[in-house]
XYZ file of C-alpha atoms in Angstrom:
594
model
C 2.838 -50.081 76.272
C 4.925 -52.910 74.917
C 3.626 -54.050 71.491
C 2.267 -57.535 71.259
C 3.060 -60.183 68.588
C 0.587 -60.405 65.736
C -0.192 -64.026 66.702
C -1.260 -62.970 70.204
C -3.386 -60.166 68.823
C -5.099 -62.320 66.216
C -5.620 -65.368 68.472
C -6.808 -63.206 71.434
C -9.127 -61.205 69.231
C -10.657 -64.368 67.734
C -11.043 -65.967 71.165
C -12.751 -62.857 72.774
C -15.113 -62.518 69.901
C -15.997 -66.249 70.042
C -16.636 -66.110 73.816
C -18.806 -62.972 73.444
C -20.822 -64.543 70.581
C -21.316 -67.710 72.616
C -22.543 -65.773 75.637
C -24.976 -63.801 73.388
C -26.123 -67.049 71.782
C -26.703 -68.768 75.087
C -28.550 -65.723 76.510
C -30.748 -65.365 73.399
C -31.443 -69.024 73.096
C -32.287 -69.342 76.850
C -34.496 -66.320 76.750
C -36.267 -67.705 73.724
C -36.860 -71.092 75.300
C -38.041 -69.435 78.482
C -40.491 -67.202 76.633
C -41.686 -70.142 74.576
C -42.458 -72.386 77.578
C -43.882 -69.404 79.457
C -46.240 -68.699 76.607
C -47.289 -72.345 76.312
C -48.090 -72.591 80.016
C -49.973 -69.296 79.878
C -52.021 -70.516 76.883
C -52.670 -73.797 78.690
C -53.918 -71.967 81.784
C -56.139 -69.707 79.658
C -57.671 -72.752 77.976
C -58.335 -74.369 81.395
C -59.825 -71.181 82.716
C -62.243 -71.058 79.826
C -63.248 -74.679 80.463
C -63.890 -74.436 84.183
C -65.210 -70.906 84.624
C -68.736 -71.888 83.592
C -68.722 -74.410 86.473
C -68.205 -71.590 88.894
C -70.629 -69.124 87.347
C -73.934 -70.484 88.790
C -72.669 -70.928 92.397
C -70.975 -67.535 92.205
C -74.072 -65.836 90.874
C -76.263 -67.196 93.745
C -73.401 -66.636 96.193
C -73.225 -70.173 97.149
C -69.701 -69.844 98.453
C -69.323 -73.223 100.256
C -70.193 -75.114 97.123
C -67.813 -72.732 95.303
C -64.992 -73.808 97.688
C -65.704 -77.458 97.228
C -65.571 -77.095 93.434
C -62.287 -75.202 93.563
C -60.702 -77.807 95.811
C -61.970 -80.711 93.690
C -60.895 -79.252 90.339
C -57.525 -77.912 91.675
C -56.645 -81.294 93.142
C -57.524 -83.076 89.951
C -55.461 -80.773 87.673
C -52.599 -79.938 90.101
C -53.628 -76.360 89.700
C -54.241 -73.669 92.282
C -57.764 -72.276 91.675
C -58.887 -69.091 93.219
C -62.302 -67.268 92.988
C -61.896 -63.630 93.787
C -64.630 -61.011 94.143
C -64.240 -57.820 92.133
C -63.239 -55.956 95.345
C -60.332 -58.387 95.867
C -61.960 -60.632 98.507
C -61.030 -64.281 98.161
C -64.226 -66.282 97.830
C -62.696 -69.702 97.260
C -59.181 -71.226 96.970
C -58.075 -74.777 96.298
C -55.151 -74.869 98.732
C -55.918 -72.316 101.433
C -58.710 -71.089 103.643
C -60.368 -68.189 101.879
C -61.405 -66.549 105.098
C -57.808 -66.264 106.201
C -56.494 -64.899 102.942
C -55.838 -61.172 102.519
C -57.338 -59.164 99.795
C -56.007 -59.757 96.300
C -57.035 -56.460 94.736
C -53.426 -55.261 94.562
C -52.101 -58.361 92.765
C -50.901 -57.492 89.237
C -52.838 -60.303 87.551
C -56.120 -59.171 89.257
C -55.587 -55.577 88.358
C -54.770 -56.547 84.741
C -57.774 -58.879 84.506
C -60.185 -56.272 85.759
C -58.739 -53.781 83.256
C -58.237 -56.039 80.228
C -60.179 -59.131 81.053
C -56.890 -61.101 81.212
C -54.027 -60.942 83.650
C -50.767 -62.977 83.650
C -48.115 -62.747 86.313
C -45.305 -64.864 87.898
C -44.376 -64.559 91.528
C -43.274 -66.425 94.610
C -46.024 -68.140 96.640
C -45.314 -68.487 100.379
C -47.953 -71.190 100.788
C -46.466 -73.402 97.996
C -42.976 -72.122 98.724
C -42.204 -71.862 95.075
C -42.773 -69.710 92.029
C -46.186 -69.802 90.381
C -47.513 -68.601 87.087
C -50.876 -67.025 87.416
C -53.587 -66.433 84.808
C -56.664 -64.451 85.730
C -59.873 -63.974 83.669
C -63.212 -62.477 84.390
C -66.427 -64.295 85.292
C -69.414 -62.409 83.950
C -73.106 -62.846 84.415
C -75.116 -61.014 81.752
C -72.112 -58.801 80.899
C -71.670 -58.003 84.618
C -68.422 -58.868 86.277
C -69.268 -60.992 89.315
C -65.785 -62.356 90.002
C -62.299 -63.242 88.859
C -61.135 -66.778 88.168
C -57.366 -67.211 88.784
C -55.482 -70.318 87.942
C -51.846 -70.891 89.056
C -49.362 -73.657 88.350
C -45.812 -74.112 89.701
C -43.014 -73.328 87.318
C -40.267 -75.270 89.129
C -40.297 -77.843 86.399
C -40.018 -74.959 83.858
C -36.995 -73.538 85.697
C -35.427 -76.971 85.882
C -36.028 -77.481 82.205
C -34.550 -74.082 81.380
C -31.539 -74.845 83.645
C -30.944 -78.024 81.726
C -31.192 -76.182 78.440
C -28.719 -73.554 79.682
C -26.300 -76.327 80.786
C -26.607 -78.069 77.420
C -26.001 -74.733 75.657
C -23.104 -74.009 77.891
C -21.450 -77.338 77.253
C -22.063 -76.956 73.583
C -20.652 -73.400 73.696
C -17.517 -74.651 75.533
C -17.053 -77.234 72.879
C -17.551 -74.699 70.164
C -15.228 -72.303 71.906
C -12.531 -74.944 72.060
C -13.012 -75.890 68.408
C -13.056 -72.277 67.291
C -10.024 -71.590 69.563
C -8.044 -74.326 67.875
C -9.146 -73.085 64.436
C -8.225 -69.490 65.495
C -4.822 -70.664 66.784
C -4.220 -72.444 63.434
C -5.356 -69.415 61.326
C -3.418 -66.946 63.519
C -0.321 -68.998 63.391
C -0.582 -69.515 59.606
C -0.904 -65.695 59.238
C 1.831 -64.776 61.662
C 4.470 -67.337 60.722
C 5.298 -65.712 57.350
C 5.498 -62.322 59.022
C 7.783 -63.762 61.663
C 9.934 -65.193 58.894
C 9.892 -61.825 57.133
C 10.939 -60.164 60.368
C 13.858 -62.558 60.938
C 15.017 -62.166 57.368
C 14.784 -58.341 57.643
C 16.835 -58.399 60.728
C 19.509 -60.462 59.044
C 19.531 -58.052 56.147
C 19.747 -55.112 58.556
C 22.811 -56.788 60.154
C 24.515 -57.056 56.749
C 23.598 -60.613 55.774
C 22.338 -59.955 52.255
C 22.490 -63.682 51.321
C 19.246 -64.261 53.299
C 16.199 -64.658 51.086
C 12.548 -65.441 51.733
C 10.947 -68.520 50.278
C 7.214 -69.185 50.943
C 5.054 -72.254 50.222
C 2.607 -72.100 47.365
C -0.175 -71.932 49.961
C 1.049 -68.583 51.245
C -1.282 -65.679 50.507
C -0.684 -63.507 47.506
C 0.104 -60.455 49.636
C 2.705 -62.340 51.690
C 4.376 -63.695 48.526
C 4.483 -60.237 47.038
C 5.902 -58.773 50.267
C 8.539 -61.483 50.337
C 9.545 -60.892 46.733
C 9.797 -57.133 47.422
C 12.052 -57.800 50.410
C 14.256 -60.130 48.343
C 14.566 -57.547 45.641
C 15.221 -54.910 48.280
C 18.109 -57.042 49.721
C 19.616 -57.507 46.232
C 19.402 -53.742 45.460
C 20.643 -52.747 48.932
C 23.635 -55.117 48.609
C 24.507 -53.516 45.203
C 24.177 -50.022 46.555
C 26.196 -50.751 49.694
C 28.891 -52.375 47.565
C 28.940 -49.333 45.432
C 29.119 -47.016 48.526
C 31.833 -49.159 50.058
C 33.801 -49.112 46.819
C 33.431 -45.387 46.495
C 34.349 -44.989 50.213
C 37.420 -47.212 49.665
C 38.482 -45.123 46.670
C 37.906 -41.918 48.616
C 39.801 -43.248 51.605
C 42.678 -44.261 49.266
C 42.728 -40.829 47.714
C 42.309 -39.154 51.101
C 45.144 -41.134 52.603
C 47.538 -40.723 49.678
C 47.029 -37.062 49.365
C 50.206 -35.041 50.153
C 47.913 -32.201 51.335
C 46.550 -32.484 54.812
C 42.796 -32.726 54.902
C 40.523 -32.496 57.928
C 36.809 -31.866 58.402
C 35.272 -30.220 61.510
C 31.475 -30.159 62.227
C 29.454 -27.272 63.790
C 30.011 -28.858 67.220
C 33.710 -28.164 66.783
C 34.546 -31.883 66.638
C 36.931 -33.396 64.091
C 35.167 -35.908 61.806
C 38.010 -36.902 59.532
C 41.723 -36.318 59.385
C 44.088 -37.905 56.865
C 47.626 -39.081 57.609
C 49.232 -35.982 55.966
C 47.210 -33.620 58.185
C 48.098 -35.665 61.260
C 51.746 -35.529 60.299
C 51.717 -31.751 59.557
C 49.787 -30.942 62.785
C 51.664 -33.492 64.897
C 48.361 -35.163 65.960
C 47.088 -38.717 66.340
C 44.828 -39.589 63.414
C 42.893 -42.258 65.224
C 42.543 -40.533 68.605
C 41.498 -37.225 67.020
C 38.199 -38.465 65.600
C 35.113 -37.072 67.300
C 37.252 -34.870 69.611
C 37.121 -31.082 69.770
C 39.662 -29.645 67.304
C 41.214 -27.348 69.957
C 42.108 -30.426 72.077
C 43.887 -32.060 69.079
C 45.563 -29.184 67.338
C 48.133 -27.155 69.236
C 49.115 -24.572 66.636
C 47.377 -21.265 67.490
C 47.579 -20.029 63.898
C 45.733 -23.098 62.588
C 43.153 -22.938 65.454
C 42.372 -19.327 64.616
C 41.825 -20.129 60.944
C 39.511 -23.121 61.656
C 37.504 -20.940 64.130
C 37.160 -18.221 61.488
C 36.099 -20.844 58.814
C 33.405 -22.231 61.072
C 32.017 -18.732 61.822
C 31.861 -17.567 58.237
C 30.334 -18.901 55.005
C 33.488 -17.922 53.075
C 37.071 -17.721 54.247
C 40.024 -16.678 52.064
C 43.148 -18.834 51.556
C 45.817 -17.978 54.077
C 49.505 -18.693 54.680
C 50.571 -19.059 58.302
C 54.001 -19.419 59.762
C 54.409 -21.826 62.713
C 56.843 -20.799 65.383
C 58.321 -24.284 65.736
C 61.864 -25.450 65.446
C 61.841 -25.619 61.618
C 59.557 -22.633 61.150
C 57.104 -24.416 58.934
C 54.935 -22.470 56.579
C 51.448 -23.757 55.899
C 48.862 -22.761 53.253
C 45.374 -23.137 54.546
C 42.136 -23.333 52.461
C 38.789 -23.660 53.983
C 35.402 -24.560 52.387
C 31.975 -25.097 53.916
C 30.434 -28.587 54.030
C 26.748 -28.456 53.106
C 23.822 -30.878 52.955
C 21.525 -31.210 50.006
C 19.341 -28.353 51.330
C 22.418 -26.104 51.474
C 22.460 -26.160 55.240
C 26.026 -25.763 56.516
C 27.175 -28.816 58.506
C 30.892 -28.000 58.974
C 34.052 -27.092 57.100
C 36.826 -28.905 55.282
C 40.331 -27.504 55.757
C 43.037 -28.373 53.222
C 46.549 -27.919 54.493
C 49.673 -27.589 52.315
C 53.067 -27.624 53.920
C 54.834 -25.179 51.600
C 57.936 -24.899 53.810
C 60.112 -26.405 51.082
C 58.520 -24.251 48.431
C 59.041 -21.101 50.496
C 62.579 -22.187 51.240
C 63.233 -22.977 47.544
C 61.841 -19.621 46.584
C 63.989 -17.920 49.141
C 67.027 -19.903 47.882
C 66.115 -18.951 44.279
C 65.979 -15.279 45.243
C 69.207 -15.558 47.241
C 70.779 -17.407 44.324
C 69.855 -14.659 41.917
C 71.010 -12.034 44.322
C 74.285 -13.837 45.026
C 74.949 -14.565 41.381
C 74.345 -10.937 40.519
C 76.594 -9.869 43.341
C 79.313 -12.378 42.429
C 79.226 -11.385 38.805
C 79.064 -7.662 39.532
C 82.221 -7.608 41.660
C 84.699 -9.007 39.023
C 82.893 -7.308 36.187
C 83.110 -3.953 37.973
C 86.896 -4.512 38.578
C 87.390 -5.625 34.938
C 85.477 -2.610 33.631
C 87.364 -0.184 35.950
C 90.858 -1.374 35.092
C 89.982 -1.639 31.433
C 88.837 2.008 31.432
C 92.107 2.911 33.244
C 94.133 1.203 30.475
C 92.179 3.145 27.821
C 93.364 6.381 29.461
C 96.187 7.821 27.318
C 97.820 9.083 30.449
C 98.667 5.562 31.531
C 101.707 4.624 29.450
C 103.948 2.954 32.029
C 104.437 -0.642 30.915
C 104.835 -1.876 34.467
C 101.716 -0.192 35.616
C 99.803 -1.490 32.547
C 100.976 -5.060 33.206
C 99.773 -4.761 36.798
C 96.313 -3.672 35.607
C 96.194 -6.466 32.987
C 97.031 -9.106 35.660
C 94.217 -7.847 37.839
C 91.870 -7.994 34.858
C 93.053 -11.541 34.148
C 92.611 -12.626 37.807
C 89.077 -11.299 37.888
C 88.318 -12.799 34.507
C 89.581 -16.154 35.765
C 87.490 -15.957 38.874
C 84.466 -14.908 36.745
C 85.060 -17.905 34.490
C 85.289 -20.238 37.482
C 82.075 -18.888 38.849
C 80.288 -19.326 35.566
C 81.672 -22.850 35.230
C 80.429 -23.838 38.655
C 77.021 -22.356 38.039
C 76.812 -24.260 34.767
C 78.036 -27.439 36.462
C 75.429 -27.078 39.227
C 72.709 -26.279 36.739
C 73.606 -29.384 34.664
C 73.497 -31.514 37.826
C 70.099 -30.389 38.796
C 68.744 -30.706 35.235
C 70.168 -34.162 34.729
C 68.933 -35.331 38.237
C 65.406 -34.070 37.551
C 65.318 -35.841 34.119
C 67.127 -38.984 35.391
C 69.886 -38.449 32.824
C 72.765 -39.060 35.154
C 74.220 -42.463 34.154
C 75.594 -44.635 36.955
C 77.734 -47.681 36.177
C 79.654 -50.163 38.244
C 83.232 -48.979 38.817
C 86.208 -48.949 41.185
C 86.087 -45.982 43.498
C 89.865 -46.006 43.960
C 90.419 -44.785 40.379
C 88.276 -41.682 40.946
C 89.973 -40.889 44.237
C 93.430 -41.223 42.714
C 92.496 -38.939 39.725
C 91.064 -36.329 42.068
C 94.257 -36.349 44.195
C 96.405 -36.055 41.046
C 94.392 -32.995 39.940
C 94.992 -31.285 43.286
C 98.582 -32.424 43.833
C 100.273 -29.518 42.107
C 98.301 -26.972 44.167
C 99.153 -28.925 47.322
C 102.892 -28.925 46.549
C 102.796 -25.083 46.215
C 101.349 -24.864 49.687
C 103.687 -27.576 50.985
C 100.672 -29.684 51.966
C 100.820 -33.484 51.846
C 97.769 -35.432 50.606
C 97.575 -38.921 52.207
C 95.270 -41.435 50.553
C 93.899 -44.553 52.189
C 91.669 -46.531 49.837
C 91.259 -50.337 49.773
C 91.399 -52.113 46.417
C 88.345 -53.398 44.561
C 85.614 -51.345 46.233
C 83.092 -51.115 43.483
C 80.008 -48.879 43.500
C 77.471 -47.592 41.040
C 78.870 -44.197 40.141
C 79.327 -41.502 37.539
C 83.200 -41.339 37.531
C 83.393 -37.728 36.261
C 80.882 -36.331 38.766
C 82.328 -38.318 41.713
C 85.781 -37.215 40.771
C 84.614 -33.577 40.674
C 83.090 -33.884 44.109
C 86.282 -35.290 45.620
C 88.279 -32.540 43.884
C 85.968 -29.878 45.308
C 86.462 -31.299 48.820
C 90.273 -31.491 48.537
C 90.335 -27.987 46.975
C 88.235 -26.645 49.812
C 90.601 -28.324 52.336
C 93.613 -26.771 50.548
C 92.099 -23.307 50.746
C 91.622 -23.437 54.463
C 94.678 -25.386 55.550
C 97.921 -23.983 56.758
C 101.225 -24.865 55.039
C 103.212 -27.839 56.235
C 100.080 -29.707 57.132
C 98.333 -32.863 55.897
C 95.107 -33.607 54.073
C 93.715 -37.161 54.422
C 91.520 -38.839 51.775
C 90.157 -42.096 53.255
C 87.614 -44.567 51.764
C 85.925 -47.144 54.043
C 82.721 -49.031 54.655
C 80.430 -47.510 57.363
C 78.415 -49.393 60.040
C 75.341 -48.817 57.771
C 76.993 -50.770 54.940
C 77.660 -47.478 52.972
C 80.780 -46.507 51.171
C 82.293 -43.607 53.027
C 84.680 -41.002 51.474
C 86.358 -38.806 54.099
C 88.377 -35.706 53.299
C 90.096 -34.530 56.529
C 92.079 -31.344 56.974
C 93.916 -29.858 59.966
C 93.073 -26.317 59.387
C 91.435 -23.616 61.571
C 88.117 -25.506 61.787
C 84.542 -24.170 61.515
C 82.110 -22.882 64.137
C 79.181 -25.146 64.895
C 76.611 -22.511 63.915
C 77.785 -22.625 60.275
C 77.840 -26.410 59.762
C 74.124 -26.771 58.808
C 74.384 -24.246 56.000
C 77.776 -25.091 54.563
C 76.293 -26.992 51.565
C 73.982 -24.085 50.550
C 74.854 -22.136 47.425
C 77.011 -19.078 47.991
C 77.135 -19.658 51.760
C 80.456 -18.301 53.053
C 81.832 -18.251 56.542
C 84.332 -15.481 55.719
C 83.414 -13.832 52.446
C 86.632 -11.799 52.230
C 88.845 -14.836 52.698
C 86.721 -16.865 50.306
C 87.261 -14.317 47.599
C 90.979 -13.990 48.439
C 91.530 -17.751 47.918
C 89.429 -17.818 44.758
C 86.320 -19.495 46.002
C 83.022 -19.270 44.252
C 80.739 -20.384 47.110
C 79.323 -23.228 44.987
C 81.883 -26.006 45.411
C 80.223 -27.646 48.482
C 76.764 -27.288 46.919
C 78.028 -29.226 43.899
C 79.374 -31.913 46.276
C 75.980 -32.307 47.882
C 74.191 -32.584 44.499
C 76.664 -35.191 43.301
C 76.104 -37.242 46.480
C 72.360 -37.018 46.102
C 72.641 -38.033 42.418
C 74.387 -41.232 43.637
C 71.604 -41.931 46.131
C 73.819 -40.795 48.964
C 74.325 -37.956 51.301
C 76.973 -35.563 52.751
C 78.045 -34.775 56.292
C 80.551 -32.484 58.010
C 82.330 -32.507 61.269
C 84.527 -29.646 62.523
C 86.106 -28.248 65.621
C 87.855 -24.902 65.930
C 91.640 -25.166 66.058
C 91.674 -28.873 65.062
C 90.254 -29.025 61.546
C 87.383 -30.439 59.606
C 86.126 -33.677 58.106
C 83.826 -33.682 55.070
C 82.158 -37.029 54.207
C 80.341 -38.417 51.261
C 78.160 -41.486 51.847
C 77.230 -43.693 48.787
C 75.196 -46.886 48.946
C 77.236 -50.085 48.583
C 76.414 -52.481 45.794
C 74.698 -55.633 47.193
């Protein structure tokens, strides 16, 4: 059932109680008046009966019934009272308004029966002769203690009924007036009690909707309880606003931390639905952060390895950290850590999954291992040769000067290669160290000077191979650079081109401004070219397309790696283009000074 307002309940209750009380009052008052008038008439008839019964005693005792009839008629007419003389057996001996001989026996009338039993009988009933209600009072007529008859007096009570009706009408009119007055008073009291509660309700609804500026203010006439309730609600609003502000501040901080984390974080409830996912997780899992909320995780996440881990974490109370490899184009490696989410009662509500993309770490670790392996291998080869030929020279049997010179030249060649390798390793190490500690100093300078110096360094070697180096570099192109490092990078590119170019060819060194407003340094050769499958890895340490040829031309496998690190140290990048049979083009891009 729909709840009713307090005003309706109070006013309705007051009104119902008032009406009931008025009806009870009218009924009690009417009954009291009726009984009062009835008793007065009864007493009056008893007094009359006592006054006139002696007048009927003599005629009744001698059975002079005609005279008895005349007396009844005479007295009844004079007093407007019906007078009846009835024998003990119920026979009517005289009656003031009817012929006694035609009247039926009265022995079964209640007032007659009561009078014969108790000497007094009173009864009210309808009289067909008078065509109205009469009140009868019957008393005994005795002669020497012997009952010789019953005297019955009766009077109409029409006037009594009319009087009672008038009284009832007056009471009713008074009751209606009282009801209206009490109703108005009830309305006023109910409204006075319900208005503060209505105001409290409206203010509470505003507070519930987030309007904490709403406050209750009651008049001094308001009840103490209402004022206390209003004060409590006002205090509750203030405290609630403070707590919500604290919660929002904490949520904002958590959201900021959550969003700025490099680790991917997502939470999944026991209904397998994603509750939260930060931007890092969305990026790693290639999912939509907004659209993923409240959706089943297996509809959002497509990686089977991650799905299996989440399923396992939901099913168990504890799940170990796990590394998974994704079979995508870049072969990402993820580290997954799962922890249960619990309420205060320790009931599990879901899991939180932390995702670390450790692809770069794994790759760096692999490169480190490969670097150590390659360095060991590159060092072992010349050292083994040097050791072998040195032991040969120590053999007394070898005393031919020409043979000894040949061995010494081999030792020198390997020692030179070993020195070049160590120098490149140290150069690369210094580059990485200085880049990490921001110790590489860049200053504004003309790039043409570095290009010309690099060409001069390589010109002697180019002449020996009958290779012409053509330089195209506009004047006054200034960039922020480290002249020594940039010169080394260009030397490495030219040297690399010389190693893989045929004699009687050209190498071009060209400086220009790219469409992206970058300074572009191109080193172009017309050698054998490089297969496409090798291009992505050319700038890795110790990566060689043809290891035998690289060693034959004196390469260490670190030259292009140094070029890449120099470009990155200048805020730039490297690129390569090549086609078999046509040659290659290595490019360094460096940001232009605004």
